[in-house]
Coordinates of C-alpha atoms and ligand atoms in Angstrom, one line a residue:
M8 CA 27.9 4.0 -34.2
R9 CA 27.8 0.9 -31.9
T10 CA 26.7 -2.4 -33.2
V11 CA 23.5 -4.0 -32.1
N12 CA 25.4 -6.5 -30.0
E13 CA 27.4 -3.7 -28.3
L14 CA 24.2 -1.8 -27.6
F15 CA 22.7 -4.8 -25.7
R16 CA 25.7 -5.3 -23.5
L17 CA 25.5 -4.5 -19.7
D18 CA 29.1 -5.2 -18.7
E19 CA 30.1 -3.7 -15.3
R20 CA 26.4 -2.8 -14.6
V21 CA 24.5 -4.0 -11.6
A22 CA 20.8 -5.2 -11.8
I23 CA 18.4 -5.9 -9.0
V24 CA 15.6 -8.4 -9.8
T25 CA 12.9 -8.7 -7.2
G26 CA 11.1 -12.1 -7.2
G27 CA 14.3 -13.2 -8.8
A28 CA 13.9 -16.8 -7.7
G29 CA 10.5 -17.2 -9.4
H30 CA 9.7 -18.5 -12.9
I31 CA 9.9 -15.2 -14.8
G32 CA 12.6 -13.9 -12.4
L33 CA 14.8 -16.7 -13.5
A34 CA 14.5 -15.8 -17.1
F35 CA 15.1 -12.1 -16.3
G36 CA 18.2 -13.0 -14.2
E37 CA 19.5 -15.1 -17.1
A38 CA 18.9 -12.4 -19.7
L39 CA 20.7 -9.8 -17.5
S40 CA 23.7 -12.0 -16.7
E41 CA 24.0 -13.1 -20.4
Q42 CA 24.2 -9.4 -21.2
G43 CA 27.1 -9.1 -18.7
A44 CA 25.4 -7.6 -15.7
R45 CA 26.0 -8.5 -12.1
V46 CA 22.6 -9.6 -10.9
V47 CA 21.2 -9.3 -7.4
V48 CA 18.5 -11.9 -6.8
V49 CA 16.0 -10.7 -4.3
D50 CA 13.3 -13.2 -3.1
R51 CA 11.6 -14.4 0.0
Q52 CA 12.5 -18.0 -0.9
R53 CA 15.9 -18.1 0.7
L54 CA 17.2 -21.4 -0.7
A55 CA 15.9 -20.8 -4.2
C56 CA 17.4 -17.4 -4.1
E57 CA 20.9 -18.6 -3.2
E58 CA 20.7 -21.5 -5.7
R59 CA 19.6 -19.1 -8.5
A60 CA 22.5 -16.6 -7.8
H61 CA 24.9 -19.5 -7.8
V62 CA 23.6 -20.9 -11.2
L63 CA 23.7 -17.4 -12.8
E64 CA 27.2 -16.9 -11.7
T65 CA 28.3 -20.4 -12.9
K66 CA 26.6 -20.1 -16.2
S67 CA 27.7 -16.5 -17.1
G68 CA 31.0 -16.2 -15.3
V69 CA 29.7 -12.9 -13.9
K70 CA 29.1 -12.3 -10.2
A71 CA 25.6 -12.6 -8.8
L72 CA 24.4 -11.9 -5.3
A73 CA 21.5 -13.7 -3.4
L74 CA 19.5 -11.3 -1.1
P75 CA 16.8 -13.3 0.7
E76 CA 14.3 -10.7 1.8
D77 CA 10.6 -10.7 2.5
L78 CA 9.4 -7.6 0.6
S79 CA 6.2 -7.5 2.8
D80 CA 8.5 -5.8 5.3
S81 CA 8.5 -2.0 4.6
A82 CA 12.2 -1.8 5.6
A83 CA 13.2 -4.4 3.1
P84 CA 13.6 -2.2 0.0
G85 CA 16.0 0.1 1.9
R86 CA 18.0 -3.0 3.0
V87 CA 18.2 -4.2 -0.6
V88 CA 19.6 -0.9 -1.9
A89 CA 22.1 -0.8 1.0
A90 CA 23.3 -4.4 0.5
T91 CA 23.6 -4.0 -3.2
L92 CA 25.7 -0.9 -2.8
A93 CA 27.8 -2.6 -0.2
A94 CA 28.5 -5.6 -2.4
F95 CA 28.9 -3.9 -5.8
G96 CA 29.1 -0.1 -5.3
R97 CA 26.5 0.7 -7.9
I98 CA 22.9 0.2 -9.1
D99 CA 22.1 0.5 -12.8
V100 CA 18.9 -1.5 -13.2
I101 CA 15.9 -2.4 -11.1
V102 CA 13.4 -4.9 -12.2
N103 CA 10.3 -4.8 -10.1
N104 CA 9.0 -8.4 -10.7
A105 CA 8.0 -9.8 -7.3
A106 CA 4.3 -10.2 -6.9
F107 CA 1.6 -12.2 -5.3
T108 CA 0.2 -13.9 -8.4
G109 CA -3.0 -16.0 -8.7
A110 CA -0.9 -19.1 -7.9
S111 CA 0.7 -17.7 -4.7
G112 CA -1.7 -19.5 -2.3
L113 CA -2.3 -16.3 -0.3
P114 CA -5.6 -16.9 1.6
G115 CA -8.5 -14.7 0.5
Y116 CA -6.8 -13.7 -2.7
A117 CA -7.4 -15.8 -5.8
V118 CA -11.0 -16.6 -4.7
P119 CA -14.4 -15.4 -6.0
F120 CA -14.7 -11.6 -5.6
P121 CA -17.2 -11.6 -2.7
E122 CA -14.7 -13.8 -0.7
Q123 CA -11.6 -11.7 -1.4
S124 CA -10.2 -10.4 1.9
L125 CA -9.0 -7.0 2.9
E126 CA -5.8 -8.7 4.4
A127 CA -5.0 -10.2 1.0
W128 CA -5.8 -7.0 -0.8
E129 CA -3.4 -5.0 1.5
A130 CA -0.7 -7.7 1.3
A131 CA -0.8 -7.6 -2.5
I132 CA -0.7 -3.8 -2.6
R133 CA 2.4 -3.9 -0.4
V134 CA 4.4 -6.4 -2.4
N135 CA 3.1 -5.8 -5.9
L136 CA 3.0 -2.0 -5.9
T137 CA 4.3 -0.2 -2.8
C138 CA 7.6 -2.1 -2.8
A139 CA 8.4 -0.8 -6.4
F140 CA 7.7 2.7 -5.2
Q141 CA 10.0 2.3 -2.2
L142 CA 12.8 0.5 -4.1
V143 CA 13.0 3.2 -6.8
Q144 CA 12.8 6.0 -4.2
A145 CA 15.6 4.5 -2.2
A146 CA 17.8 4.0 -5.3
H147 CA 16.9 7.0 -7.4
E148 CA 20.0 9.1 -6.8
E149 CA 22.2 6.1 -7.5
L150 CA 20.2 5.3 -10.7
A151 CA 20.5 8.9 -11.8
A152 CA 24.2 8.8 -11.3
R153 CA 24.5 5.7 -13.5
R154 CA 21.9 6.9 -16.1
G155 CA 20.1 3.7 -15.0
S156 CA 16.7 2.2 -15.8
V157 CA 13.8 0.6 -14.1
V158 CA 11.4 -2.0 -15.5
N159 CA 8.1 -2.7 -13.8
V160 CA 6.5 -6.0 -14.5
G161 CA 2.8 -5.5 -15.2
S162 CA 0.3 -7.9 -16.7
I163 CA -2.4 -8.0 -19.3
Y164 CA -4.7 -7.7 -16.2
G165 CA -3.3 -4.3 -15.5
V166 CA -4.6 -3.2 -18.9
V167 CA -7.8 -5.2 -19.5
G168 CA -10.3 -6.9 -17.3
P169 CA -10.3 -10.7 -16.8
N170 CA -12.5 -13.0 -18.8
M171 CA -13.8 -15.2 -16.0
N172 CA -15.1 -17.8 -18.5
L173 CA -11.5 -18.9 -18.8
Y174 CA -11.5 -20.2 -15.3
A175 CA -14.8 -22.1 -15.3
G176 CA -14.4 -25.6 -13.8
T177 CA -10.8 -25.0 -12.6
P178 CA -9.6 -24.0 -9.2
M179 CA -7.9 -21.0 -10.7
G180 CA -9.0 -17.4 -9.9
N181 CA -8.2 -13.8 -10.8
P182 CA -8.0 -11.4 -7.8
A183 CA -9.2 -7.7 -7.9
A184 CA -6.0 -6.7 -6.1
Y185 CA -3.9 -8.2 -8.8
A186 CA -5.6 -6.1 -11.5
A187 CA -5.5 -3.0 -9.3
T188 CA -1.8 -3.3 -8.4
K189 CA -0.7 -4.1 -12.0
G190 CA -2.7 -1.1 -13.3
G191 CA -1.1 1.0 -10.6
L192 CA 2.3 -0.2 -11.5
L193 CA 1.7 0.9 -15.1
Q194 CA 0.7 4.4 -14.1
L195 CA 3.7 4.5 -11.6
T196 CA 5.8 3.7 -14.7
Q197 CA 4.6 6.8 -16.5
Y198 CA 4.9 9.0 -13.4
L199 CA 8.5 7.9 -12.7
A200 CA 9.4 8.1 -16.4
T201 CA 8.7 11.8 -16.4
V202 CA 9.7 12.7 -12.9
L203 CA 13.0 10.9 -13.0
A204 CA 13.8 12.0 -16.6
P205 CA 16.2 12.7 -18.1
K206 CA 18.6 10.6 -16.1
V207 CA 16.6 7.5 -15.4
R208 CA 14.4 5.6 -17.9
V209 CA 11.4 3.8 -16.5
N210 CA 9.4 1.3 -18.6
A211 CA 7.1 -1.7 -18.1
I212 CA 6.7 -5.2 -19.5
S213 CA 3.2 -6.7 -19.4
P214 CA 3.2 -10.4 -19.9
G215 CA 0.2 -12.5 -21.0
G216 CA -0.5 -15.8 -19.4
I217 CA 2.6 -18.1 -19.2
S218 CA 2.1 -21.8 -19.8
R219 CA 2.8 -23.6 -16.5
G220 CA 0.8 -26.8 -16.2
Q221 CA -2.5 -25.0 -15.9
P222 CA -5.7 -27.2 -16.3
E223 CA -6.0 -28.3 -20.0
A224 CA -9.5 -26.6 -20.3
F225 CA -8.0 -23.3 -19.2
A226 CA -4.9 -23.5 -21.5
E227 CA -7.0 -24.4 -24.5
R228 CA -9.5 -21.6 -24.0
Y229 CA -6.6 -19.2 -23.4
A230 CA -4.8 -20.2 -26.6
A231 CA -8.0 -20.0 -28.6
L232 CA -8.5 -16.4 -27.5
T233 CA -4.9 -15.4 -28.3
P234 CA -4.0 -14.2 -31.8
L235 CA -0.7 -16.2 -31.7
K236 CA -2.7 -19.3 -30.5
R237 CA -0.6 -20.2 -27.6
M238 CA 0.2 -19.2 -24.0
G239 CA 3.5 -17.5 -23.4
T240 CA 6.8 -18.9 -22.1
E241 CA 9.4 -17.4 -19.7
E242 CA 11.8 -17.2 -22.7
D243 CA 9.3 -15.0 -24.5
L244 CA 10.0 -12.3 -22.0
K245 CA 13.8 -12.1 -22.2
G246 CA 14.1 -10.0 -25.3
A247 CA 11.8 -7.2 -24.1
L248 CA 13.8 -6.9 -20.9
A249 CA 17.1 -7.0 -22.7
L250 CA 16.0 -4.1 -24.9
L251 CA 14.5 -1.9 -22.1
V252 CA 17.4 -2.2 -19.7
S253 CA 20.3 -1.7 -22.2
D254 CA 21.5 1.1 -24.4
A255 CA 19.5 -0.6 -27.2
G256 CA 16.5 1.1 -25.5
A257 CA 18.3 4.3 -24.7
Y258 CA 15.5 6.5 -26.2
I259 CA 12.6 4.5 -24.8
T260 CA 11.0 5.7 -21.6
G261 CA 7.5 5.7 -20.1
Q262 CA 6.4 2.7 -22.3
N263 CA 4.7 -0.6 -21.6
I264 CA 5.6 -3.5 -23.9
M265 CA 2.7 -6.0 -24.0
V266 CA 4.3 -9.5 -24.4
D267 CA 1.0 -11.2 -24.7
G268 CA 0.8 -13.0 -28.1
G269 CA -1.7 -10.3 -29.1
W270 CA -4.2 -10.8 -26.3
T271 CA -4.8 -7.1 -25.9
A272 CA -4.7 -6.4 -29.7
W273 CA -8.3 -7.2 -30.4
Ligands
LIG30 N1 2.9 -16.1 -14.8 C1 2.1 -15.4 -15.5 O1 1.3 -15.9 -16.3 C2 2.2 -13.9 -15.5 C3 1.5 -13.1 -16.4 C4 1.5 -11.8 -16.3 C5 2.4 -11.2 -15.4 N2 3.1 -11.9 -14.5 C6 4.0 -11.2 -13.6 O2 5.3 -11.7 -13.7 C7 6.0 -11.5 -12.4 C8 6.6 -12.9 -12.1 O3 5.6 -13.9 -12.0 P1 6.0 -15.4 -12.0 O4 5.0 -16.0 -13.0 O5 7.4 -15.6 -12.3 O6 5.5 -15.8 -10.6 P2 6.4 -16.6 -9.5 O7 5.4 -16.9 -8.3 O8 7.0 -17.8 -10.1 O9 7.4 -15.6 -9.0 C9 7.2 -14.5 -8.1 C10 8.3 -14.5 -7.2 O10 8.1 -13.4 -6.3 C11 8.5 -13.8 -5.0 N3 7.8 -13.1 -4.0 C12 6.5 -13.0 -3.8 N4 6.2 -12.3 -2.6 C13 7.4 -11.9 -2.2 C14 7.8 -11.1 -1.0 N5 6.9 -10.7 -0.1 N6 9.1 -10.9 -0.9 C15 10.0 -11.4 -1.7 N7 9.7 -12.1 -2.8 C16 8.4 -12.4 -3.0 C17 8.1 -15.3 -4.9 O11 8.8 -16.0 -3.9 C18 8.4 -15.8 -6.3 O12 9.7 -16.3 -6.4 C19 4.9 -11.1 -11.4 O13 5.0 -9.7 -11.3 C20 3.6 -11.5 -12.1 O14 2.5 -10.7 -11.7 C21 3.1 -13.3 -14.6

């Protein structure tokens, strides 16, 4: 029997992280490279993407690749798979993490429901949901050959509705398209977990709100409504990812781990 430390290792494996230059993407990239994987950082922020790949490589001593791509382009997922295979010759892990979040600044998105635009709705569906479908479809044979795994990044808002009282008096919002795409991603997780079994495992992680300089009134209300009495941190998400993508999670598929301080437990 292998030790726990051996089970969590990803040496030789290759992991793609979409939105890899974002806040949670950084934590995921770190976790994967600390486990020994070669990480492919995919993000539309070209400079941040290149910088992140460089930092990962320097810190872990394991190769990393920056792939600046705008995933709004329906041809981008195919390019990501082709470029990863050209660079590393294999794909073991895909983390579908890129999304238009409430803080993305997309016009017509994080605004009151009557003002939410069709353009923003469609843009969010493309990046938050369709891109995951395309990426896994483009890589499924390679993932199967490697007995690979996929992790989709959901949200508490893919599981429960928003409490709009949290946002009162702040410029923050909670778009319908965010809820719909995150809910869709969770069901896509279950679909793929059964359809791609037994060779590919597919799971989800659904974070709660991450503390990131939100208005004090929001952060206090949020913490008060959370059993663990605080907002999350990016670091809180590393362990769940490390489990799901490695052999430590070899018998886990079709699951959604809520990393939310208990937000959805009551
Ligand atoms: N921050 C939270 O409180 C929270 C809570 C629950 C779930 N999540 C989820 O976690 C994931 C990461 O969120 P985050 O908080 O790190 O946000 P973030 O905005 O810091 O990161 C998202 C990244 O995705 C990239 N991205 C967006 N659109 C893209 C596109 N078209 N092409 C390529 N890259 C694109 C952005 O450039 C950014 O780097 C998202 O799926 C989000 O929905 C976040």
